[in-house]
Coordinates of N, CA and C in Angstrom, one line a residue:
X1 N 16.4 9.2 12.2 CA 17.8 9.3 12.0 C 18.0 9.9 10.6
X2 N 19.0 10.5 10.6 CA 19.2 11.5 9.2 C 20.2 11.7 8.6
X3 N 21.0 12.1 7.5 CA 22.5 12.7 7.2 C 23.2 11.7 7.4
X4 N 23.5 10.3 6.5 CA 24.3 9.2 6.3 C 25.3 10.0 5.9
X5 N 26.6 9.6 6.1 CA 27.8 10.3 5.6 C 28.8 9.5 5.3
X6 N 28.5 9.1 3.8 CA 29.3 8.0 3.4 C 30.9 8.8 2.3
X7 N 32.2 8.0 3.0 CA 32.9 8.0 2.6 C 33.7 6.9 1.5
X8 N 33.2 7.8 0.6 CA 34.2 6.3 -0.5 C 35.7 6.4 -0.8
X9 N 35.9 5.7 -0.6 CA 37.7 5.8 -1.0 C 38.3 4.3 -1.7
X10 N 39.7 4.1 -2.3 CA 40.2 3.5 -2.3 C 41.7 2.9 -1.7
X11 N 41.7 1.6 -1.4 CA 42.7 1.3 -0.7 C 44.1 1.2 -1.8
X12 N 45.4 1.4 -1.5 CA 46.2 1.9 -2.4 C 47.6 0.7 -2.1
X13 N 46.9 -0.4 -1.0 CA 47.5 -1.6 -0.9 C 47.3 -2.4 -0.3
X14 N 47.4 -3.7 0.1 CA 46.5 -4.3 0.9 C 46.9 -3.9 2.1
X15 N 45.8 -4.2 3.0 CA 45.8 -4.0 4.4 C 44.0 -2.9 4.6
X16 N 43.2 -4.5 4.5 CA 42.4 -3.6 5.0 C 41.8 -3.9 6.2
X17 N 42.3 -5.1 6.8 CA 42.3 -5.0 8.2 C 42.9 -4.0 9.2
X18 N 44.1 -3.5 8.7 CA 44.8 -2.3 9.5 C 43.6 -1.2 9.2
X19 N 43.5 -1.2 8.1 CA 42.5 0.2 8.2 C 41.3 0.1 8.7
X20 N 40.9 -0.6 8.7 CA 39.4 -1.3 9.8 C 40.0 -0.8 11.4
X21 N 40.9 -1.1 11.7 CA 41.1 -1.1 12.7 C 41.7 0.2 13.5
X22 N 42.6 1.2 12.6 CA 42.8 2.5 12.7 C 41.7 3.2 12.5
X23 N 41.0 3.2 11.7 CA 39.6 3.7 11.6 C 38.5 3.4 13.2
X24 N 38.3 2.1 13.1 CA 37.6 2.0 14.7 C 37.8 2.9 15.9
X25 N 39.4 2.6 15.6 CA 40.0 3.1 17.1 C 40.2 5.2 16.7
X26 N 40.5 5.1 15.9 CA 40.7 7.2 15.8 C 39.7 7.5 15.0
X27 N 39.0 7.4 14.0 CA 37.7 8.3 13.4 C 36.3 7.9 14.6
X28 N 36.1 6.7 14.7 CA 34.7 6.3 15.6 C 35.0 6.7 17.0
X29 N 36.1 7.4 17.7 CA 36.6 7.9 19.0 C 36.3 9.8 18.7
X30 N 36.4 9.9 17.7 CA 36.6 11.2 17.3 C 34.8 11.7 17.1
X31 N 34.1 10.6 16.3 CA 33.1 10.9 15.7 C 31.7 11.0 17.1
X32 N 32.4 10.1 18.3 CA 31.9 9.9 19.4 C 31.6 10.7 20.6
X33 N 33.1 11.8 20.1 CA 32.8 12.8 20.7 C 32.0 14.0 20.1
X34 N 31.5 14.2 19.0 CA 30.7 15.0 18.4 C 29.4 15.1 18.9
X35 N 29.0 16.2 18.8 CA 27.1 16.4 19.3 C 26.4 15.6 17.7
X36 N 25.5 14.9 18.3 CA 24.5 14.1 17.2 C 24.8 13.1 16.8
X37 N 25.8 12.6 17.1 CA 26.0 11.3 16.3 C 25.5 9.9 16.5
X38 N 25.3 8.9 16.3 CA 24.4 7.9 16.4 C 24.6 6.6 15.9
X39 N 26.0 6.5 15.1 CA 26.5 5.3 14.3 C 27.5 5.8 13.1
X40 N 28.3 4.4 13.2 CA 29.6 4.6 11.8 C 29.9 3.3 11.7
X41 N 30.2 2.9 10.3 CA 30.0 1.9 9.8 C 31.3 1.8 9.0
X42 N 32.3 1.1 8.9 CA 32.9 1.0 7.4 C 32.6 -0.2 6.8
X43 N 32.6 -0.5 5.3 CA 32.4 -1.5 5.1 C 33.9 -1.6 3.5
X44 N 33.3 -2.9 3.2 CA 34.2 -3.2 1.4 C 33.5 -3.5 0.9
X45 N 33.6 -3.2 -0.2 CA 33.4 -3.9 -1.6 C 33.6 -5.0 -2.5
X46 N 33.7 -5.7 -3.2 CA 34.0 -7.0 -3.7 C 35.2 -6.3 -4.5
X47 N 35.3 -5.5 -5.0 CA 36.2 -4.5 -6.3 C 37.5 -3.9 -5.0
X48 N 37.7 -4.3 -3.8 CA 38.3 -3.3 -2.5 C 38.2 -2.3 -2.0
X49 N 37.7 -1.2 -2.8 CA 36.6 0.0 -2.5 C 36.4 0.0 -0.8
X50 N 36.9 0.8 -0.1 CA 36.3 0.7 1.1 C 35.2 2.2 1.4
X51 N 34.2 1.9 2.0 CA 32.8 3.1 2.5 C 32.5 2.9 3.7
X52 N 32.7 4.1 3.9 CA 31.6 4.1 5.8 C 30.5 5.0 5.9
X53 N 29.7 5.2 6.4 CA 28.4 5.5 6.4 C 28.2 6.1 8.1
X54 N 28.1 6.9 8.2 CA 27.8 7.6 9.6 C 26.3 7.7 9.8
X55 N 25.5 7.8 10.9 CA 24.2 8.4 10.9 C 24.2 10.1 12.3
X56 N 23.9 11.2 11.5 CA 23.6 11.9 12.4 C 22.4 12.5 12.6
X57 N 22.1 13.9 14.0 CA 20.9 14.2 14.0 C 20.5 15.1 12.9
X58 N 21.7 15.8 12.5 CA 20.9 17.0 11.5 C 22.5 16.7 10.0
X59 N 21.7 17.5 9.0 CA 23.0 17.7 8.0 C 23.9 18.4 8.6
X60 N 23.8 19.6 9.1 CA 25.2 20.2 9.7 C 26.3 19.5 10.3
X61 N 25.4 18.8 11.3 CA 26.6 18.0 12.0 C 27.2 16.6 11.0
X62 N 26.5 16.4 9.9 CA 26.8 15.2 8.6 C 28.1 15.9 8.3
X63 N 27.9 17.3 8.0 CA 29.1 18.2 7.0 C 30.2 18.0 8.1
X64 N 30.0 18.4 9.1 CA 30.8 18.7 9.5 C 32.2 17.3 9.7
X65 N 31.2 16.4 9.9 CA 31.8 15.0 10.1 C 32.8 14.4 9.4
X66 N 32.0 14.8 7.9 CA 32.6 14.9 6.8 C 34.1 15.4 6.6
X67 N 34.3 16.9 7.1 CA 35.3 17.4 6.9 C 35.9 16.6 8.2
X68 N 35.6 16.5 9.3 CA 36.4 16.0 9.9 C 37.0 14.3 9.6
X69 N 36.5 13.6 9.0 CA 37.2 12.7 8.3 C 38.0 12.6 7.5
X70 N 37.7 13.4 6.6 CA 38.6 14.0 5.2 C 39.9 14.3 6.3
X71 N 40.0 15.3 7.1 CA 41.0 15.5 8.0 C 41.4 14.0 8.7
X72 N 41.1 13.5 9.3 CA 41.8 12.3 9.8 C 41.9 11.3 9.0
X73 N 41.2 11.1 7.6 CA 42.1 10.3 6.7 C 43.7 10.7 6.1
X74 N 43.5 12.5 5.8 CA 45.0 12.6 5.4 C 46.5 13.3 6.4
X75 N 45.8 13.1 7.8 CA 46.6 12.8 8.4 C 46.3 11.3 9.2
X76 N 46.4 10.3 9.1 CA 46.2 8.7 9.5 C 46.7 7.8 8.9
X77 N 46.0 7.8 7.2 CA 45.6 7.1 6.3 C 46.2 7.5 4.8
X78 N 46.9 8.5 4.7 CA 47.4 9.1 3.8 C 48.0 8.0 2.4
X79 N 48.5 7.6 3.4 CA 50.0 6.4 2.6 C 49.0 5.4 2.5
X80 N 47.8 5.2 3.0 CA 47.0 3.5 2.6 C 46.0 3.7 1.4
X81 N 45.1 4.7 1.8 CA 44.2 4.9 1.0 C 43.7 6.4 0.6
X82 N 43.2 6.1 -0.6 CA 42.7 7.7 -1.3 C 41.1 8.3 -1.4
X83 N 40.6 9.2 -0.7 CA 39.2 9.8 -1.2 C 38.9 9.7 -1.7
X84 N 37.7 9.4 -2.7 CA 37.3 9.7 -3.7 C 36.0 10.5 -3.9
X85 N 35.4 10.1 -2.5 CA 33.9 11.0 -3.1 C 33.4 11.6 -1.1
X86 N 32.8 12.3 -0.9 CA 31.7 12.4 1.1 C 30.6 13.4 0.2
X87 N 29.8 12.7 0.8 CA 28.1 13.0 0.3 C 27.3 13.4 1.5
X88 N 26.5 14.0 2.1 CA 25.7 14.4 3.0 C 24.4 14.3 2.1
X89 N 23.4 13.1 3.1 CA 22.0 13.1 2.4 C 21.3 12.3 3.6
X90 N 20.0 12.2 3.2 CA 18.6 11.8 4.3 C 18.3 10.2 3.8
X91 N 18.2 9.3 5.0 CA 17.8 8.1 4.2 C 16.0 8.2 4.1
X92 N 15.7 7.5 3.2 CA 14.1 7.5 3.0 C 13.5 6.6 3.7
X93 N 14.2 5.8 4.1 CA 13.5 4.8 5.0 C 15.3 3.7 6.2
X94 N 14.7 3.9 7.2 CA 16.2 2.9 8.0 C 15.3 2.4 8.8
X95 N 15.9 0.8 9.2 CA 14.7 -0.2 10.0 C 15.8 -1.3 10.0
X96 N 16.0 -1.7 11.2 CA 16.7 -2.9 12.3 C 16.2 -3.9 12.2
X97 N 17.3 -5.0 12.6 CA 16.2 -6.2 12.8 C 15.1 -5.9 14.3

């Protein structure tokens, strides 16, 4: 597995149940139909920071993913929350229970 593609943002009020849940249903529908993809994740932070973390087959399709979320955050998510950082990289080691 390769090309985590973690999006950091912050939420700009509460509701991060709605966004858990807008997110499920339109970026992980979106990301599903893409060639390579393999997992997406969002998670929080203790600070309300919300990240999600994708796994694909190659970087290209990480980038691409990327930009396509950047796109369906600021048409979706505009008004909840703000980007702050999307990184395309290799994990050194991934292992399941």
């Amino acid at each position: 597995m390769r090309c985590p593609q973690p999006l950091g943002c912050r939420g700009e009020e509460p509701g991060t149940k709605e966004v858990a849940d807008r997110a499920r249903e339109g970026m992980l529908s979106i990301f599903r139909g893409q060639d390579g993809f393999q997992a997406y994740g969002l998670a929080e932070t203790e600070d309300g920071k919300l990240f999600s973390v994708s796994l694909w087959d190659s970087g290209d399709q990480a980038q691409k993913a990327n930009e396509l979320a950047a796109s369906w955050v600021r048409e979706n998510l505009d008004d909840r929350i703000r980007l702050e950082s999307a990184q395309v990289g290799n994990f050194l080691f991934y292992e399941t229970a």
